[in-house]
mmCIF file of C-alpha atoms in Angstrom:
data_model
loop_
_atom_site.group_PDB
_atom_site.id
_atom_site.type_symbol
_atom_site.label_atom_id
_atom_site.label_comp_id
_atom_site.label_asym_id
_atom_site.label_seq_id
_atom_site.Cartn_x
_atom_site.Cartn_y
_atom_site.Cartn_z
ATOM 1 C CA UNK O 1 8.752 2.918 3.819
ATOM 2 C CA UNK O 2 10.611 4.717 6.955
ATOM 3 C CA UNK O 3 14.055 5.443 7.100
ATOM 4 C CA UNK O 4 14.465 2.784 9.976
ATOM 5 C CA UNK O 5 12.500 -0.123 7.752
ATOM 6 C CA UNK O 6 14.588 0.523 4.784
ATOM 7 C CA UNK O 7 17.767 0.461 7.000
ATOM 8 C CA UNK O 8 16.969 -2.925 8.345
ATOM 9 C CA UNK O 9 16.251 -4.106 4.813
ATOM 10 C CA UNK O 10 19.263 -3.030 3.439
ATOM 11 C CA UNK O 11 20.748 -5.121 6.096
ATOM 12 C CA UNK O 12 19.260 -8.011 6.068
ATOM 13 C CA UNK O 13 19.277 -7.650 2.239
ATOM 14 C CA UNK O 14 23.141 -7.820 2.180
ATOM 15 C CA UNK O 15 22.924 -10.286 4.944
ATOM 16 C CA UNK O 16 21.228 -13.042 2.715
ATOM 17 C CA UNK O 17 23.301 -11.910 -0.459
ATOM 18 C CA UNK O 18 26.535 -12.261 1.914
ATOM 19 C CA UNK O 19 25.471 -16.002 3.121
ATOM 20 C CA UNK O 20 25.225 -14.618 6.680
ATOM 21 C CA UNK O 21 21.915 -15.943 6.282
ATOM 22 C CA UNK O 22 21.992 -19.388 3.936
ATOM 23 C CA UNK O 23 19.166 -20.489 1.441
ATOM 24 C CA UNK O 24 16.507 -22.128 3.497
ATOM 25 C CA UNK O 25 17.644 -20.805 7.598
ATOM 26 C CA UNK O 26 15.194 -19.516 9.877
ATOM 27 C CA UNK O 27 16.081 -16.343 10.545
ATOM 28 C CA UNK O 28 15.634 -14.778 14.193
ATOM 29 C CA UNK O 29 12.535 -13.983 15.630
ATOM 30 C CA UNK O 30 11.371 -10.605 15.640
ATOM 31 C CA UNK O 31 11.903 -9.278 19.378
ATOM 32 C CA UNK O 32 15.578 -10.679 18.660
ATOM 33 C CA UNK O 33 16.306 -9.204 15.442
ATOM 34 C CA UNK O 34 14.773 -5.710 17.148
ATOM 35 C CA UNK O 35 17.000 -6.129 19.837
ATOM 36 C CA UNK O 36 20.024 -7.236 17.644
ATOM 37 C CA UNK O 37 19.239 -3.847 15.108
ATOM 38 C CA UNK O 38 18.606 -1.552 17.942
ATOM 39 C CA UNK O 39 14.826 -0.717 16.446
ATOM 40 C CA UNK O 40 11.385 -2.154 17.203
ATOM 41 C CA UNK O 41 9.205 -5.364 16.678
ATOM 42 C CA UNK O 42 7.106 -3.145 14.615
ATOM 43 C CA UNK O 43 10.419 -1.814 12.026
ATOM 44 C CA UNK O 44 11.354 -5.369 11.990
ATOM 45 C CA UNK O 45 8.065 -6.581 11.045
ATOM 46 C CA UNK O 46 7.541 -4.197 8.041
ATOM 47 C CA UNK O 47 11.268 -4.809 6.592
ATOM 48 C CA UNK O 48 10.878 -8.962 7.112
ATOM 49 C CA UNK O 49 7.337 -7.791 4.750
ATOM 50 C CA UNK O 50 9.015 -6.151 2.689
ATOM 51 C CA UNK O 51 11.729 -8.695 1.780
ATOM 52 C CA UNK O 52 9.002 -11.311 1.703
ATOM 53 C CA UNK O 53 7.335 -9.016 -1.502
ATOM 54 C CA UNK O 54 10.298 -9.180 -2.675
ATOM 55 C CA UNK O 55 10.548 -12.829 -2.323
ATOM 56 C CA UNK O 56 13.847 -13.108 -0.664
ATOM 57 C CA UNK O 57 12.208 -14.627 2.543
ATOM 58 C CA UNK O 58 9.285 -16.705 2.870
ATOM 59 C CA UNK O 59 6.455 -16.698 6.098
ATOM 60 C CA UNK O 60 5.756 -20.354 7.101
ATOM 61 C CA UNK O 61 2.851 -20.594 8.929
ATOM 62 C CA UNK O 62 3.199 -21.269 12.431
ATOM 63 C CA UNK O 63 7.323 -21.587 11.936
ATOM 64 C CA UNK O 64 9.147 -18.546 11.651
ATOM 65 C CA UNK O 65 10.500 -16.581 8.495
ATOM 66 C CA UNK O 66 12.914 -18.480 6.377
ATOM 67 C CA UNK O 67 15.628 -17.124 3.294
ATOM 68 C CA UNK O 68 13.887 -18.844 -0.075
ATOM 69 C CA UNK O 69 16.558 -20.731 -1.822
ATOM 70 C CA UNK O 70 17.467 -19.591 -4.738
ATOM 71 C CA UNK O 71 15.266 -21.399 -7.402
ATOM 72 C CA UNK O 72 12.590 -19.817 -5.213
ATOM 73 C CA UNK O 73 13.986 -16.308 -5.201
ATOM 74 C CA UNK O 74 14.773 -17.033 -9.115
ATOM 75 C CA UNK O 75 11.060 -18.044 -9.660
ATOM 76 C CA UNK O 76 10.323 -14.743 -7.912
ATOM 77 C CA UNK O 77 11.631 -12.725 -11.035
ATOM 78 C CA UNK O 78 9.602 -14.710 -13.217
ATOM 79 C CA UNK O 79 6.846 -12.131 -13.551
ATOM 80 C CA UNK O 80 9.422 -9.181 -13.883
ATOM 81 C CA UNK O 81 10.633 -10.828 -17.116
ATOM 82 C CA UNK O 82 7.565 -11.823 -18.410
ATOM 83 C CA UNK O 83 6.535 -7.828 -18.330
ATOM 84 C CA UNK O 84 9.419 -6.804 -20.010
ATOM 85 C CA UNK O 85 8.853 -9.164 -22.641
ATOM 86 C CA UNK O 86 5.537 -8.914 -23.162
ATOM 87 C CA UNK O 87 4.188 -5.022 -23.190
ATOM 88 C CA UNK O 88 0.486 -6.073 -23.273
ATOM 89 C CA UNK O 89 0.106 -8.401 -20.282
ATOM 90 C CA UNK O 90 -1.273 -6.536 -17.837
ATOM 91 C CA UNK O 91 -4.440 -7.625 -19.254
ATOM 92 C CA UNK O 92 -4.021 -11.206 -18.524
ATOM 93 C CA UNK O 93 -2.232 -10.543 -14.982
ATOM 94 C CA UNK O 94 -5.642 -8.905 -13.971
ATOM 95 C CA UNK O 95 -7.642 -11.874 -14.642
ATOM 96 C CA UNK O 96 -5.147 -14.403 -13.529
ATOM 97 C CA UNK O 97 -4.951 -12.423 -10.593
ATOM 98 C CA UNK O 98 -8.913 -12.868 -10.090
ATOM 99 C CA UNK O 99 -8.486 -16.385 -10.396
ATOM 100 C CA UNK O 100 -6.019 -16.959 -7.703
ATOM 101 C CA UNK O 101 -7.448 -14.295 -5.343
ATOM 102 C CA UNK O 102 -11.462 -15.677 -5.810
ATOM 103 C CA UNK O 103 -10.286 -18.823 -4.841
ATOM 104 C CA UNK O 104 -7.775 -17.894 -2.520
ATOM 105 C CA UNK O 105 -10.461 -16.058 -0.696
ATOM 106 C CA UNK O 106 -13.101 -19.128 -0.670
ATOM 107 C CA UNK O 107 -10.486 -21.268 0.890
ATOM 108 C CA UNK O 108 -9.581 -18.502 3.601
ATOM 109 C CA UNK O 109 -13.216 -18.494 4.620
ATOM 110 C CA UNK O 110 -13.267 -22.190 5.416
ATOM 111 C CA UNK O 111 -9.441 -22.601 6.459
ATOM 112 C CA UNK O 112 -8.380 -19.629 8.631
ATOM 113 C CA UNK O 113 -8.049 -19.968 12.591
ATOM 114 C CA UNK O 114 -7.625 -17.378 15.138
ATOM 115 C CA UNK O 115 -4.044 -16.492 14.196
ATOM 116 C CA UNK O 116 -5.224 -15.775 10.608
ATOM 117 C CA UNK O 117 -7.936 -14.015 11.752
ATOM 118 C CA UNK O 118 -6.388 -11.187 14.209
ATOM 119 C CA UNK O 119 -4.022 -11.112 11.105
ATOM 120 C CA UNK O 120 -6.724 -10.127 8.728
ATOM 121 C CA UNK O 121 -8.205 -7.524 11.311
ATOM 122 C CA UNK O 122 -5.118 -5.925 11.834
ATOM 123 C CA UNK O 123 -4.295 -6.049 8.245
ATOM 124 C CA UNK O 124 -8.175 -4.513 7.352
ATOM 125 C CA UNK O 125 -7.449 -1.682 10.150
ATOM 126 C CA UNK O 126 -4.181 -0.810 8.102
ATOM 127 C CA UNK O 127 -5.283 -0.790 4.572
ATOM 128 C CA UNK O 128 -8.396 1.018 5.743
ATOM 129 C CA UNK O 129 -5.979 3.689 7.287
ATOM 130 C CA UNK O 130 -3.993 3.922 4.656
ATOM 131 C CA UNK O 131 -6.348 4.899 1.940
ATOM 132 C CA UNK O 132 -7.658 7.268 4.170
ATOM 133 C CA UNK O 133 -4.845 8.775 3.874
ATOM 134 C CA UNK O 134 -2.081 10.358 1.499
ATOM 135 C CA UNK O 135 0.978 8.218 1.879
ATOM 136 C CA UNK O 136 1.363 6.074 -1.439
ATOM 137 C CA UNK O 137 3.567 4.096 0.152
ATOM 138 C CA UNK O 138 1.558 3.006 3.154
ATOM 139 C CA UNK O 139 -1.097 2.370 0.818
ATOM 140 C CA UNK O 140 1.462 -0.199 -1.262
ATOM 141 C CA UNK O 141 2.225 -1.687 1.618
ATOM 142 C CA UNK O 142 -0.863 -2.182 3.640
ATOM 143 C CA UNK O 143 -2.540 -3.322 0.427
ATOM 144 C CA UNK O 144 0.036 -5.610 -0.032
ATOM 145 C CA UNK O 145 -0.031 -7.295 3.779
ATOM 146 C CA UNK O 146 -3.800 -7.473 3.140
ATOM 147 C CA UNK O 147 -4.269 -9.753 0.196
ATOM 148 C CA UNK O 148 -0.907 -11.649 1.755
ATOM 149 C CA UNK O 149 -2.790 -12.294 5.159
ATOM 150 C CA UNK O 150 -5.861 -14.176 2.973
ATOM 151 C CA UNK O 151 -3.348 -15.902 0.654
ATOM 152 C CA UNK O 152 -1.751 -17.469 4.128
ATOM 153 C CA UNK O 153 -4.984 -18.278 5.339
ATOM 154 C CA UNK O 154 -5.359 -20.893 2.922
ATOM 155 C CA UNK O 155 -2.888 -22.542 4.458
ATOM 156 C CA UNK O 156 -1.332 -23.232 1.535
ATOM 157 C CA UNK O 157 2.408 -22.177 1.028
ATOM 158 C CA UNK O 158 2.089 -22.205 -2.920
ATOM 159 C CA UNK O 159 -1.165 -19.327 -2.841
ATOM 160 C CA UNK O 160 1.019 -17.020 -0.320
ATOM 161 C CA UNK O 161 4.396 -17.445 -2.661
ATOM 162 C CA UNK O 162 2.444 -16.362 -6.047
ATOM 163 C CA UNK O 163 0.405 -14.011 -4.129
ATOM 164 C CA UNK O 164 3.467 -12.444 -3.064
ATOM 165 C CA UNK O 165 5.161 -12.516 -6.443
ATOM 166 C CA UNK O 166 2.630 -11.136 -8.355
ATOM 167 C CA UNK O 167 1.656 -8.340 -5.980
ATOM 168 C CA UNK O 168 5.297 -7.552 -6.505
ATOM 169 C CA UNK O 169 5.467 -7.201 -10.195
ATOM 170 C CA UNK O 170 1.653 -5.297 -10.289
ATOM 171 C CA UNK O 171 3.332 -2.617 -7.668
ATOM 172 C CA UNK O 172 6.859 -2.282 -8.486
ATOM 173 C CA UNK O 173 7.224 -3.163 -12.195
ATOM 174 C CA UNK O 174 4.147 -2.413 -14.182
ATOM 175 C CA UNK O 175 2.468 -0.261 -12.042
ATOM 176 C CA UNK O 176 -0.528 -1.793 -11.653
ATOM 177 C CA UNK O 177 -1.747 -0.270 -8.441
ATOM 178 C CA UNK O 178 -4.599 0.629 -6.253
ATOM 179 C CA UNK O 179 -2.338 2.750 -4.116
ATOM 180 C CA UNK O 180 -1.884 6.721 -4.762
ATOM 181 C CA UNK O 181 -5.613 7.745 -4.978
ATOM 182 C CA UNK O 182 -7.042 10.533 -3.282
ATOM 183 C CA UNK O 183 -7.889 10.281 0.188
ATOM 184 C CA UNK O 184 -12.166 10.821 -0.133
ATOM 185 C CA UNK O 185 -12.365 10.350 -3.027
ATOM 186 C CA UNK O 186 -15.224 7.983 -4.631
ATOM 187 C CA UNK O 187 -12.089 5.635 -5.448
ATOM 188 C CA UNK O 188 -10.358 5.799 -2.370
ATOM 189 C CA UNK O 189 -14.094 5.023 -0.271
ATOM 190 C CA UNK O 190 -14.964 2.216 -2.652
ATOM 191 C CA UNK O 191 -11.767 0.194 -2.244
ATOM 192 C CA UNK O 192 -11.943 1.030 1.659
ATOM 193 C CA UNK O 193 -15.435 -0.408 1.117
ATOM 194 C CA UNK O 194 -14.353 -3.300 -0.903
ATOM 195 C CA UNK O 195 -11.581 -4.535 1.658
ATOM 196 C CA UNK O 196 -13.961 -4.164 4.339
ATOM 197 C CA UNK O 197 -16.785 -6.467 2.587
ATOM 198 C CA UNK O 198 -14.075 -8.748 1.886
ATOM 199 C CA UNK O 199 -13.117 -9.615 5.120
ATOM 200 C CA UNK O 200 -16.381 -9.528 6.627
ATOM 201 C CA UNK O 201 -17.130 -12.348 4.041
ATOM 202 C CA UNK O 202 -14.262 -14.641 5.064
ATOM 203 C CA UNK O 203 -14.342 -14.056 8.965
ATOM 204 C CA UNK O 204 -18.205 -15.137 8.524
ATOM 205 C CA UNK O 205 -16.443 -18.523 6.733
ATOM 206 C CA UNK O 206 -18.685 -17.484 3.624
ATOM 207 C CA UNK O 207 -16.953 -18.920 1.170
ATOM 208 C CA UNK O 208 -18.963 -18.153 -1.745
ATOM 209 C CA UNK O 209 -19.865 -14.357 -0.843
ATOM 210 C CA UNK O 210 -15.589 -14.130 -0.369
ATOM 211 C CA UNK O 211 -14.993 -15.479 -4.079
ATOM 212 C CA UNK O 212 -17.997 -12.777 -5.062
ATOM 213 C CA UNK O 213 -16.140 -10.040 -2.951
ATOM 214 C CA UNK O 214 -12.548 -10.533 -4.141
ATOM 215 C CA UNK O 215 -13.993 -11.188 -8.129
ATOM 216 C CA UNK O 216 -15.716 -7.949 -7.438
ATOM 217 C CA UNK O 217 -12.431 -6.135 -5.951
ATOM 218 C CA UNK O 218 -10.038 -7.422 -8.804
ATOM 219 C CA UNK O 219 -12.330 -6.388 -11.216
ATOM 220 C CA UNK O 220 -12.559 -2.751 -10.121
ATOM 221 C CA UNK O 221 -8.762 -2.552 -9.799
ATOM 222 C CA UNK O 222 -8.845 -3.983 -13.520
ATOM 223 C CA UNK O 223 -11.603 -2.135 -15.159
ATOM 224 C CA UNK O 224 -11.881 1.040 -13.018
ATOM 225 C CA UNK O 225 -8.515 2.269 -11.756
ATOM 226 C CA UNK O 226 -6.120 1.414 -14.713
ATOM 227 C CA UNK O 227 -9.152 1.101 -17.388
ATOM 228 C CA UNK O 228 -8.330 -1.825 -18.558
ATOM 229 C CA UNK O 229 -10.914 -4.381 -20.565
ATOM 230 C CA UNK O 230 -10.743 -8.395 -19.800
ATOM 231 C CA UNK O 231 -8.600 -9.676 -22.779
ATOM 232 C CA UNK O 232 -11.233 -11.157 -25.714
ATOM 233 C CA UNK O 233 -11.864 -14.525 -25.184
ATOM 234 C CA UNK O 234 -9.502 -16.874 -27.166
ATOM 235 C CA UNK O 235 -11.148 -19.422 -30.053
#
C-alpha cells in the first residue's frame, strides 16, 4: 500500500471512528473524495478497498460505498476471534472457503453484467501483474479485489460481505496467503494460470467449469502453498 493510499485511509479511518461519517451514509463519490483529499480517483479507489477488507465500508452494487453499521463492522471481527481461539482452524477456513468461492463463482457466471465484467478484467489484469511481480503487497491486494469482484457478481450483498471478511482474516491474521511467492516461479505461473482459467470460465457464463476452476484454485492455496490436508471427515 502507497504512502498516499494509507494517508487517505487513515483519514477516512478516523473519519468513520469520529462520526464524520455515521453508520450506514453514503460516502462521496470517488472524483469528489479525490478532489476533497487532493490525490487521485485511482488512491481513492485502493484506500475505499482497503477499508472495505477491513469491513468498515461496504460496496453496494450500483449505489455507492456506504460506512457498515456497527453490528456489521462487529460481525467483521468475527473470524479474527475465532483464530485466536482456535489455533487449528485454518484447516476448516480452507474448505469453507471452497464452499463459498465454488458457488460464488457458479452464480457469477450466470449473474454478472457488463459492469461486473470490465470489473473482473481489470481485476484479472492486476492480479496477473502482481504475481508477476515482487511486491507482496500488490499481490495481497490485487488478490484480494479479484475474488471480491466475483463475490459482487453474484449480486448478492451477503457473498461479497463474507468474502470480504474472510479474505481479511486469511491475509492479515493467520497468514493464510497466496501473496509473497516468487515472481517465475512454478507457484507464482500456476496461480497466474489459475486466475486466468477462472475468469475465462465465468465471462463464458460456464457455471459449472467456474465451480471446477475456483474448487481447483482453493485447493492449491490449501494443499500446495501452506501444505495443509482437508480436515478428516467427521462421524
Amino acid at each position: 500500500m502507497s504512502r498516499r493510499v494509507e494517508t487517505v485511509v487513515d483519514h477516512l479511518e478516523s473519519a468513520i471512528v469520529q462520526g464524520v461519517y455515521a453508520p450506514g451514509t453514503r460516502l462521496p463519490g470517488e472524483r469528489a473524495l479525490g478532489t476533497a483529499l487532493g490525490v487521485s480517483r485511482a488512491t481513492v479507489r485502493d484506500a475505499l478497498a482497503a477499508l472495505v477488507s477491513r469491513g468498515l465500508l461496504q460496496r453496494r452494487h450500483g449505489d455507492g460505498t456506504y460506512v457498515n453499521d456497527q453490528a456489521e463492522r462487529q460481525m467483521a471481527e468475527v473470524w479474527v476471534d475465532m483464530a485466536e481461539r482456535h489455533p487449528a482452524l485454518q484447516g476448516d477456513l480452507i474448505e469453507f472457503r471452497e464452499m463459498l468461492e465454488s458457488r460464488a463463482a457458479e452464480l457469477a457466471a450466470t449473474r454478472h453484467d457488463a459492469a461486473d465484467r470490465e470489473r473482473l478484467l481489470a481485476a484479472l489484469a492486476a492480479v496477473d501483474a502482481a504475481y508477476n511481480g515482487e511486491d507482496r503487497a500488490a499481490q495481497i491486494r490485487s488478490d484480494v479485489a479479484f475474488h471480491r469482484a466475483i463475490a459482487e457478481a453474484t449480486h448478492n450483498p451477503l457473498f461479497a460481505y463474507l468474502m470480504n471478511s474472510l479474505l481479511r482474516l486469511l491475509h492479515e491474521h493467520v497468514q493464510l496467503s497466496l501473496a509473497g511467492v516468487a515472481p517465475h516461479s512454478d507457484t507464482a505461473r500456476q496461480l497466474r494460470v489459475q486466475h486466468r482459467a477462472l475468469a475465462e470460465a465465468i465471462l463464458a457464463r460456464d457455471a459449472e467449469r467456474a465451480r471446477r476452476q475456483a474448487g481447483g484454485h482453493i485447493d492449491f492455496v490449501g494443499v500446495r502453498l501452506n501444505a495443509m490436508r482437508r480436515p478428516p471427515a467427521r462421524r
